[in-house]
Short mmCIF file of C-alpha atoms in Angstrom, two decimals:
data_model
loop_
_atom_site.label_atom_id
_atom_site.label_comp_id
_atom_site.label_asym_id
_atom_site.label_seq_id
_atom_site.Cartn_x
_atom_site.Cartn_y
_atom_site.Cartn_z
CA MET D 99 190.48 110.70 -49.86
CA GLU D 100 191.27 114.17 -48.61
CA ARG D 101 189.73 117.10 -50.46
CA ARG D 102 192.10 119.94 -51.29
CA SER D 103 191.21 123.48 -52.07
CA PRO D 104 192.68 124.96 -55.25
CA LYS D 105 195.79 127.06 -54.93
CA ARG D 106 195.41 130.75 -55.68
CA ILE D 107 197.81 132.10 -58.26
CA ASP D 108 199.13 135.62 -57.86
CA ARG D 109 197.45 137.65 -60.61
CA GLY D 110 200.53 139.84 -61.16
CA LEU D 111 202.75 136.80 -61.76
CA ALA D 112 200.18 135.33 -64.14
CA MET D 113 200.05 138.58 -66.12
CA GLU D 114 203.85 138.72 -66.41
CA ALA D 115 203.94 135.08 -67.54
CA ILE D 116 201.34 135.70 -70.24
CA LYS D 117 203.20 138.80 -71.43
CA SER D 118 206.58 137.06 -71.61
CA MET D 119 205.29 133.84 -73.17
CA TYR D 120 202.80 135.16 -75.73
CA GLY D 121 203.80 138.76 -76.37
CA GLU D 122 202.30 142.18 -75.83
CA GLU D 123 199.28 141.79 -78.14
CA VAL D 124 197.97 138.60 -76.52
CA PHE D 125 198.60 140.15 -73.11
CA LYS D 126 196.48 143.19 -74.03
CA GLN D 127 193.64 141.01 -75.31
CA TYR D 128 193.70 138.92 -72.13
CA VAL D 129 193.72 141.97 -69.86
CA ASN D 130 190.88 143.60 -71.80
CA LYS D 131 188.70 140.56 -71.20
CA GLU D 132 189.85 140.24 -67.59
CA VAL D 133 188.92 143.87 -66.89
CA ALA D 134 185.55 143.63 -68.63
CA TYR D 135 184.36 140.31 -67.21
CA SER D 136 186.11 139.86 -63.90
CA ILE D 137 187.65 142.99 -62.42
CA LEU D 138 184.93 145.59 -63.10
CA PRO D 139 182.09 143.54 -61.58
CA GLU D 140 184.27 142.96 -58.52
CA ILE D 141 185.12 146.66 -58.12
CA LEU D 142 181.78 148.22 -59.07
CA GLY D 143 179.44 145.51 -57.84
CA ASP D 144 176.93 143.47 -59.82
CA VAL D 145 174.14 146.06 -59.69
CA VAL D 146 176.26 148.89 -61.11
CA TYR D 147 177.87 146.51 -63.61
CA SER D 148 174.41 145.61 -64.92
CA TYR D 149 174.01 149.25 -66.09
CA LEU D 150 177.10 149.04 -68.31
CA SER D 151 176.30 148.21 -71.92
CA GLU D 152 179.72 148.28 -73.57
CA ILE D 153 183.30 148.06 -72.30
CA LYS D 154 186.35 148.39 -74.54
CA MET D 155 189.99 149.48 -74.39
CA LYS D 156 191.78 151.81 -76.75
CA ASP D 157 195.33 153.03 -76.14
CA ASN D 158 195.26 152.38 -72.38
CA THR D 159 191.92 154.19 -72.09
CA LEU D 160 188.95 152.20 -70.81
CA ILE D 161 185.76 153.25 -72.61
CA ILE D 162 182.56 152.37 -70.76
CA LYS D 163 179.04 153.00 -72.04
CA VAL D 164 176.68 153.59 -69.09
CA LEU D 165 172.90 153.26 -69.45
CA SER D 166 172.06 155.73 -66.66
CA SER D 167 173.07 159.42 -66.70
CA PRO D 168 173.11 159.82 -62.89
CA LEU D 169 175.24 156.70 -62.57
CA LYS D 170 177.59 157.99 -65.28
CA SER D 171 178.07 161.22 -63.29
CA ASN D 172 178.71 159.28 -60.09
CA LEU D 173 181.25 157.00 -61.78
CA ALA D 174 183.02 160.00 -63.33
CA LEU D 175 183.56 161.40 -59.84
CA GLN D 176 185.16 158.11 -58.77
CA LYS D 177 187.28 157.71 -61.92
CA SER D 178 190.75 158.01 -60.33
CA ASN D 179 189.82 155.55 -57.58
CA ILE D 180 188.45 153.04 -60.13
CA ILE D 181 191.63 153.31 -62.24
CA LYS D 182 193.78 152.72 -59.17
CA GLN D 183 191.75 149.65 -58.14
CA ILE D 184 191.84 148.16 -61.65
CA ASN D 185 195.61 148.60 -61.93
CA ASN D 186 196.11 147.10 -58.46
CA LYS D 187 194.09 144.03 -59.47
CA ILE D 188 196.01 143.64 -62.74
CA GLY D 189 199.38 144.21 -61.10
CA CYS D 190 200.63 146.88 -63.50
CA GLU D 191 199.75 150.36 -64.78
CA PHE D 192 197.53 149.22 -67.66
CA VAL D 193 194.58 151.65 -67.49
CA GLU D 194 195.58 155.32 -67.70
CA ASN D 195 192.16 156.88 -68.24
CA ILE D 196 188.46 156.01 -68.21
CA VAL D 197 185.86 157.62 -70.46
CA PHE D 198 182.21 157.17 -69.52
CA LEU D 199 179.76 157.50 -72.41
#
C-alpha cells in the first residue's frame, strides 16, 4: 500500500471558513490560540518563546508578558515586523498592535 503525505490546507482559506461557518467570536478565539501556540513559536523561535509567560489578545492588541527585560526591549524594536509576520501567517489584518509587559 502506498503511503501518502497529508495535504496542506491554505491557512487563509481555513480562517475564512471558520469565520463564515461559526461567526466572528469563535474565529477570534481560534486565532488567539493559533497565535499563542503555533504562530509565535514559529516566528520568534523556541528559545525566545520560552521567555514568554503570558499571551493574550484584547481589541486586536496582542499583550505579551516577557520574563527578561533585555529581551522585552529587543522585541519592542521588532514590533512592526512581528505584527506583519503574524498577520501574514493568519491571512488577514488581525493584530494591530503588540504590547510587551
